[in-house]
PDB file of C-alpha atoms in Angstrom:
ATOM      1  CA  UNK V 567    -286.368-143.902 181.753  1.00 39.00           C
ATOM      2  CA  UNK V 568    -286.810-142.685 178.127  1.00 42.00           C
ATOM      3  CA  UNK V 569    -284.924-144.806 175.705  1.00 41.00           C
ATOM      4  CA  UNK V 570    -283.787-143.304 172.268  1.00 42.00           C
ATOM      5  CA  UNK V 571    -286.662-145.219 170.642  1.00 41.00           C
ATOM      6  CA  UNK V 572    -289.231-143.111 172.542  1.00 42.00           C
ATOM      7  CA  UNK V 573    -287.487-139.593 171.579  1.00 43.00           C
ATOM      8  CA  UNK V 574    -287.765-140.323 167.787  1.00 45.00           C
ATOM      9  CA  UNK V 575    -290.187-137.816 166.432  1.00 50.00           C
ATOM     10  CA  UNK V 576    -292.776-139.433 164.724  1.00 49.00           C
ATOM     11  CA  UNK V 577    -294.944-136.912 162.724  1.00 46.00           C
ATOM     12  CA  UNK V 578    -297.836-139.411 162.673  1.00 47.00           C
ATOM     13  CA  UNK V 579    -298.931-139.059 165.877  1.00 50.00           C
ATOM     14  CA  UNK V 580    -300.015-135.368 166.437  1.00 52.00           C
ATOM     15  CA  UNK V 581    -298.103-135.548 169.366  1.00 68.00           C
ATOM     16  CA  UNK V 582    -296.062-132.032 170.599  1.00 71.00           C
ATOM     17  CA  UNK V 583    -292.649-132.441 171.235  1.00 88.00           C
ATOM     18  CA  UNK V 584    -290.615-129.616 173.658  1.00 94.00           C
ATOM     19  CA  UNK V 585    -287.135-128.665 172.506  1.00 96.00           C
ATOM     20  CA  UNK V 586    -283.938-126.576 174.128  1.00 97.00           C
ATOM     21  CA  UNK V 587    -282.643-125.052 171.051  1.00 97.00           C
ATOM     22  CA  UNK V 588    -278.688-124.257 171.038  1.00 96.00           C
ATOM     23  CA  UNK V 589    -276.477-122.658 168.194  1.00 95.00           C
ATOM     24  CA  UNK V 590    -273.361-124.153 166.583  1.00 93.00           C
ATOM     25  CA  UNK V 591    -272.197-121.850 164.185  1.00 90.00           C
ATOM     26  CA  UNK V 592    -274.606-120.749 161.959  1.00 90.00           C
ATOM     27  CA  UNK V 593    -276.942-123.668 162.771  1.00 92.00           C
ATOM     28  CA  UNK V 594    -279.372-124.210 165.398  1.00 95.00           C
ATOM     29  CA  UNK V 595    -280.402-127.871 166.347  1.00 95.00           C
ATOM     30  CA  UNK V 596    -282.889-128.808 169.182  1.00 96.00           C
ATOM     31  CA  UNK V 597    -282.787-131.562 172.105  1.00 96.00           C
ATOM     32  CA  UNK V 598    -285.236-133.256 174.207  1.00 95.00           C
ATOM     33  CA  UNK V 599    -285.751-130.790 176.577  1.00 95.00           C
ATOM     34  CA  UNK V 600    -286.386-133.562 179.220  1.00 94.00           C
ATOM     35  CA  UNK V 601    -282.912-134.391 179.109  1.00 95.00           C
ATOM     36  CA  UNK V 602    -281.513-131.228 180.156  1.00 96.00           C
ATOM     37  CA  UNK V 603    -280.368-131.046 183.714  1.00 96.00           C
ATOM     38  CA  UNK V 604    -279.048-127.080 183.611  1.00 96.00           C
ATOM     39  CA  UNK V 605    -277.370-124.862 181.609  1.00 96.00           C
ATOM     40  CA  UNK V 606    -273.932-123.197 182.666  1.00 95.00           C
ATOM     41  CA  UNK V 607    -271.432-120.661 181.227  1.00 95.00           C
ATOM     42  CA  UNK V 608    -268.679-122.394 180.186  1.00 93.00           C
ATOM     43  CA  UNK V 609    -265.622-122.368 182.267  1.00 90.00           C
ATOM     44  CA  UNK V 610    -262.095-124.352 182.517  1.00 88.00           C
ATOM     45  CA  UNK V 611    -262.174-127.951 182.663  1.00 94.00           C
ATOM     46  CA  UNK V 612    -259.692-130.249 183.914  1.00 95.00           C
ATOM     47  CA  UNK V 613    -258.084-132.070 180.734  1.00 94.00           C
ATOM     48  CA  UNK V 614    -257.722-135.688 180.451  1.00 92.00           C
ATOM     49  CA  UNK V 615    -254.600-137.498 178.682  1.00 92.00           C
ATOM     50  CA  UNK V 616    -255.586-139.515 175.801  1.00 90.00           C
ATOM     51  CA  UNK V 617    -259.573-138.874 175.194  1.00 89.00           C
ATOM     52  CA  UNK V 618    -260.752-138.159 171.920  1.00 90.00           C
ATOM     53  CA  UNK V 619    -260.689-134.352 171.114  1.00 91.00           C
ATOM     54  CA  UNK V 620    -263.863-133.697 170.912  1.00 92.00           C
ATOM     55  CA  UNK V 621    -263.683-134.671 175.009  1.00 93.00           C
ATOM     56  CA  UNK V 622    -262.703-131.272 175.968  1.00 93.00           C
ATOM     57  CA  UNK V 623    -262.165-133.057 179.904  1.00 94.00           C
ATOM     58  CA  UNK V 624    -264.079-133.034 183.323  1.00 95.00           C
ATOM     59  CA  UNK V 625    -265.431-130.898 185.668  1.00 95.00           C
ATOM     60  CA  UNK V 626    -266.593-131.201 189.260  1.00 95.00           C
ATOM     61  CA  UNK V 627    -270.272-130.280 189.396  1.00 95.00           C
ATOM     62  CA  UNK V 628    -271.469-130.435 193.435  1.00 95.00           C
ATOM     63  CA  UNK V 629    -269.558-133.465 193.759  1.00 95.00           C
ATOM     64  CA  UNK V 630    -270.067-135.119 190.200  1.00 95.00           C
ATOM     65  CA  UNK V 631    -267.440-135.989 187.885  1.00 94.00           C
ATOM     66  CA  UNK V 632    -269.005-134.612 184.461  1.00 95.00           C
ATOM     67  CA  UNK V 633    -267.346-135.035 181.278  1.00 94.00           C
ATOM     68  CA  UNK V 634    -267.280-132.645 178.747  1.00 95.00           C
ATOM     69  CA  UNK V 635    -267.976-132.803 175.150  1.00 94.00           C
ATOM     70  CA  UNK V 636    -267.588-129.758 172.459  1.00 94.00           C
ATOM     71  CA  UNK V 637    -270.257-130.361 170.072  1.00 93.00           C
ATOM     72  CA  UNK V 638    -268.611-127.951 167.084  1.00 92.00           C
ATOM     73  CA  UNK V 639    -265.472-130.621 167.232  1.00 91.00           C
ATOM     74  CA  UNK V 640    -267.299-133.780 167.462  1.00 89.00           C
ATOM     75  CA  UNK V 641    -269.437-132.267 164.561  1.00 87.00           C
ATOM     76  CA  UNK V 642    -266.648-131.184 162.598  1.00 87.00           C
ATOM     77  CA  UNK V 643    -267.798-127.810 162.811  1.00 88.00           C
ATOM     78  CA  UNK V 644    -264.607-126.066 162.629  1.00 87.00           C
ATOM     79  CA  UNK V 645    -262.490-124.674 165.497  1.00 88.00           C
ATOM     80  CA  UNK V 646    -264.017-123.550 168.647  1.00 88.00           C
ATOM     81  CA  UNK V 647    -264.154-120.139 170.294  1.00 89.00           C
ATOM     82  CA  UNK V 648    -265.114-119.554 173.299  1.00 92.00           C
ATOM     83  CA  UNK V 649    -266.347-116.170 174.405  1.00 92.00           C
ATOM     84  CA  UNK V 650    -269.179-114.845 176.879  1.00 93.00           C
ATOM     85  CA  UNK V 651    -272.295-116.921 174.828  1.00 92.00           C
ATOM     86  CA  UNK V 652    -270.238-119.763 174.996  1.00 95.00           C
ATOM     87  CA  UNK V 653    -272.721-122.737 177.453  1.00 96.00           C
ATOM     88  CA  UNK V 654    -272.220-125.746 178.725  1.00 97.00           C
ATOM     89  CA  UNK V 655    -275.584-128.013 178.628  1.00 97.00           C
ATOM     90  CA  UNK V 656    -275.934-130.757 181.550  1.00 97.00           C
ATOM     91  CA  UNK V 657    -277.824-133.497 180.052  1.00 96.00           C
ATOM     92  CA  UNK V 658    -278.935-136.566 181.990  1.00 94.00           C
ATOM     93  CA  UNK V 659    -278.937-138.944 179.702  1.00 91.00           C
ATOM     94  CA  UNK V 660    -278.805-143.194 180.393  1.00 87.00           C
ATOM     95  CA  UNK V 661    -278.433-142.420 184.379  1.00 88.00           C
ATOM     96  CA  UNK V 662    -275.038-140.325 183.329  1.00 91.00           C
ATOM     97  CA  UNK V 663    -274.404-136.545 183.479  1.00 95.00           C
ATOM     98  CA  UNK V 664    -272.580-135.174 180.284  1.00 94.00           C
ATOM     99  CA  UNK V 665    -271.697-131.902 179.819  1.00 96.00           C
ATOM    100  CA  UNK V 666    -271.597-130.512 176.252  1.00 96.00           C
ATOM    101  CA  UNK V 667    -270.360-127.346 174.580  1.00 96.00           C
ATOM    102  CA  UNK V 668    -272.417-125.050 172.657  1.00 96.00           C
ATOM    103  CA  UNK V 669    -272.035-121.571 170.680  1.00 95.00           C
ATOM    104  CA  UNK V 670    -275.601-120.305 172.385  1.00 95.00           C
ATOM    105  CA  UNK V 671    -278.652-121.347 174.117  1.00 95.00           C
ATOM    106  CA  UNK V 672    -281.660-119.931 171.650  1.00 90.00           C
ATOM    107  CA  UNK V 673    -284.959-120.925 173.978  1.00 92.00           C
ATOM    108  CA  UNK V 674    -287.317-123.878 174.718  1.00 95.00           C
ATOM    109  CA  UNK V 675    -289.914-124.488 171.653  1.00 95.00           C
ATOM    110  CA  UNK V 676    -293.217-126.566 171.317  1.00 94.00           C
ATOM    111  CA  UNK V 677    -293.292-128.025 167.808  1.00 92.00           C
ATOM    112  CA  UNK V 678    -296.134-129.892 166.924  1.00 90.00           C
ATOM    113  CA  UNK V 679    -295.675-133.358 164.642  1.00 88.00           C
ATOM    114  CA  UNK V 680    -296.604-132.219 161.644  1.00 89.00           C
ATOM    115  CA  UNK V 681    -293.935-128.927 161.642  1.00 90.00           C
ATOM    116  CA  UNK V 682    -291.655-132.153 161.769  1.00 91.00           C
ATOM    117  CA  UNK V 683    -289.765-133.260 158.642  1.00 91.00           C
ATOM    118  CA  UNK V 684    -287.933-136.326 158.652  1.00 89.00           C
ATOM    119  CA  UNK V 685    -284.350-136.168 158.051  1.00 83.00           C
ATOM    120  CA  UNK V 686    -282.694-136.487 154.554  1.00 77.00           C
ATOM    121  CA  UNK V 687    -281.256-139.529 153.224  1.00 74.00           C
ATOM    122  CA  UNK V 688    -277.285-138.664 152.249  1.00 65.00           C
ATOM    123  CA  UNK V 689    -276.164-142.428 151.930  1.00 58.00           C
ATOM    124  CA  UNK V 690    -272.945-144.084 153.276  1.00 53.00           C
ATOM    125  CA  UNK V 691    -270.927-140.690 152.789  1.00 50.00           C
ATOM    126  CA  UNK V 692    -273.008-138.889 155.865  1.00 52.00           C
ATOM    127  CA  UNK V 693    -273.870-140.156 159.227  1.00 62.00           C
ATOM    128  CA  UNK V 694    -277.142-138.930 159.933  1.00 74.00           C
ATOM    129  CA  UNK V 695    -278.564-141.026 162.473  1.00 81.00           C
ATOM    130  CA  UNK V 696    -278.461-138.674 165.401  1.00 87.00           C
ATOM    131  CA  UNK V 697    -281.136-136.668 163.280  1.00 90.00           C
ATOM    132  CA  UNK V 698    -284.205-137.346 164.343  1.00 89.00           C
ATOM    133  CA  UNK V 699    -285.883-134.710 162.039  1.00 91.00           C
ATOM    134  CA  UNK V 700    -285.978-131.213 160.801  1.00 93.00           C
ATOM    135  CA  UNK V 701    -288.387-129.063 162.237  1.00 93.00           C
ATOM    136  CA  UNK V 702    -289.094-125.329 161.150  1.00 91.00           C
ATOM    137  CA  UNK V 703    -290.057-122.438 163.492  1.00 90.00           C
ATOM    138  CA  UNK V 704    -290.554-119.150 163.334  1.00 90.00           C
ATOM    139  CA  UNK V 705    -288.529-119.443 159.576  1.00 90.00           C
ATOM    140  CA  UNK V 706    -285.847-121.152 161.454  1.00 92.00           C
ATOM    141  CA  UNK V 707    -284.773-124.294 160.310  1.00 94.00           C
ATOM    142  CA  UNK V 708    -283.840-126.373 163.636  1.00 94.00           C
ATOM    143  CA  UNK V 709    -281.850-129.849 163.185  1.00 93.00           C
ATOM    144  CA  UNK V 710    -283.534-132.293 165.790  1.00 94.00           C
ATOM    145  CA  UNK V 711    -280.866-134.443 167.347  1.00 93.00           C
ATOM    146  CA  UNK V 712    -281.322-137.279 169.644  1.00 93.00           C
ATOM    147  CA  UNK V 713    -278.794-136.560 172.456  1.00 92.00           C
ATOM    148  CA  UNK V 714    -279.627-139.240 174.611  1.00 90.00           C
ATOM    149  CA  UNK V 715    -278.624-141.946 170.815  1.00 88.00           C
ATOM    150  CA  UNK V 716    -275.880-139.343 170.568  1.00 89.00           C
ATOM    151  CA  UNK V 717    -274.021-139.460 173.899  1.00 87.00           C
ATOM    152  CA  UNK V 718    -274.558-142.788 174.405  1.00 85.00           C
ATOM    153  CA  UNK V 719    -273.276-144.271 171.204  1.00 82.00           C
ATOM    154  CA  UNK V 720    -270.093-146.671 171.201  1.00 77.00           C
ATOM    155  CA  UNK V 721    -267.991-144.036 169.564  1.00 73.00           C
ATOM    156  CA  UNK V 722    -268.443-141.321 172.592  1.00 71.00           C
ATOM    157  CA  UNK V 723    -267.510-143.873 174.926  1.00 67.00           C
ATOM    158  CA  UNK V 724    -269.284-141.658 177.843  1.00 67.00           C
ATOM    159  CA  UNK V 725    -271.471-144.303 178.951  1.00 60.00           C
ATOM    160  CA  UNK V 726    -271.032-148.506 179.172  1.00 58.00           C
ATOM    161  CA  UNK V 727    -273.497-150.959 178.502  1.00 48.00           C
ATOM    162  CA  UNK V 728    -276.247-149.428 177.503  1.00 45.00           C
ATOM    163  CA  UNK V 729    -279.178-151.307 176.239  1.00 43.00           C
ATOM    164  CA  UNK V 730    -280.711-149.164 173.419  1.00 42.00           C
TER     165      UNK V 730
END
C-alpha cells in the first residue's frame, strides 16, 4: 500500500506523476490517479443523522457500504448543485472505499516533476496541507491534493487507526 508520504510530489526526482483531474467550481485540482477505483454519476444517497455536512451519506455499491463526501462543502466552496456533470469519484484509499462529490471529471494527465510547484505558504490562517503542489498544464493551473492524507485525516473521521 501507498502511504501519503509516497504520494508527495517531489520535483527533485524527475519522476512523472499520473493525475485524474476533477472541477470544483472554477478550480480544477488533481489526485493520484492510483487511488481511483471508478467514476459514477452522482445519484441519491441514503442520509445519515448526525455526520458532519460535508458527509452527504452512504450508498450501496455491489454490496459495499460507501460513504460520501461533497468536496465543494468540505472545501468551503460554496453551495452545491448538482446537475448532469455532477460525479461521484470511488477512491480506495487506506483499505476503505470513499465516495466523493465533484463539479466534473476533466481527464487523466502525466506531469512531469519539474511542471510541479510546491504549494504556497499562507501561515496559521490557511490549512494547506492536503496540497501537495501546484502543477500547470496546458495553461491550466491544477491544485495537487493528496486524497489518500485528505480522507484519512482525524477530522473526516472515514477511516480509524491509520498509521500515516
Amino acid at each position: 500500500m501507498q502511504t501519503s508520504q509516497e504520494t508527495r510530489v517531489d520535483a527533485s526526482t524527475g519522476n512523472t506523476n499520473e493525475f485524474l483531474t476533477f472541477t470544483l467550481g472554477k478550480e480544477e485540482y488533481g489526485i493520484d490517479i492510483l487511488k481511483v477505483q471508478e467514476i459514477r454519476g452522482y445519484d441519491a444517497v441514503t442520509h445519515i443523522a448526525n455526520t458532519p455536512e460535508f458527509i452527504k451519506g452512504i450508498i450501496n455499491l455491489r454490496g459495499i457500504i460507501v460513504p460520501i463526501v461533497d468536496m465543494r462543502i468540505k472545501f468551503k466552496l460554496g453551495t452545491p448543485v448538482y446537475d448532469q456533470f455532477t460525479v461521484v469519484i470511488i477512491l480506495n484509499v487506506a483499505n476503505r472505499v470513499v465516495g466523493m462529490v465533484v463539479d466534473g471529471v476533466s481527464d487523466v494527465i502525466t506531469l512531469p516533476a519539474s511542471q510541479i510547484q510546491p504549494p504556497p505558504e499562507f501561515g496559521a490562517a490557511m490549512d494547506t496541507q492536503y496540497i501537495v503542489g501546484l502543477g500547470t498544464f496546458e495553461e491550466r493551473m491544477i491544485i495537487l491534493v493528496d486524497i489518500e492524507r485528505l480522507m484519512t485525516s482525524r477530522e473526516m473521521e472515514l477511516v480509524d487507526n491509520v498509521a500515516i
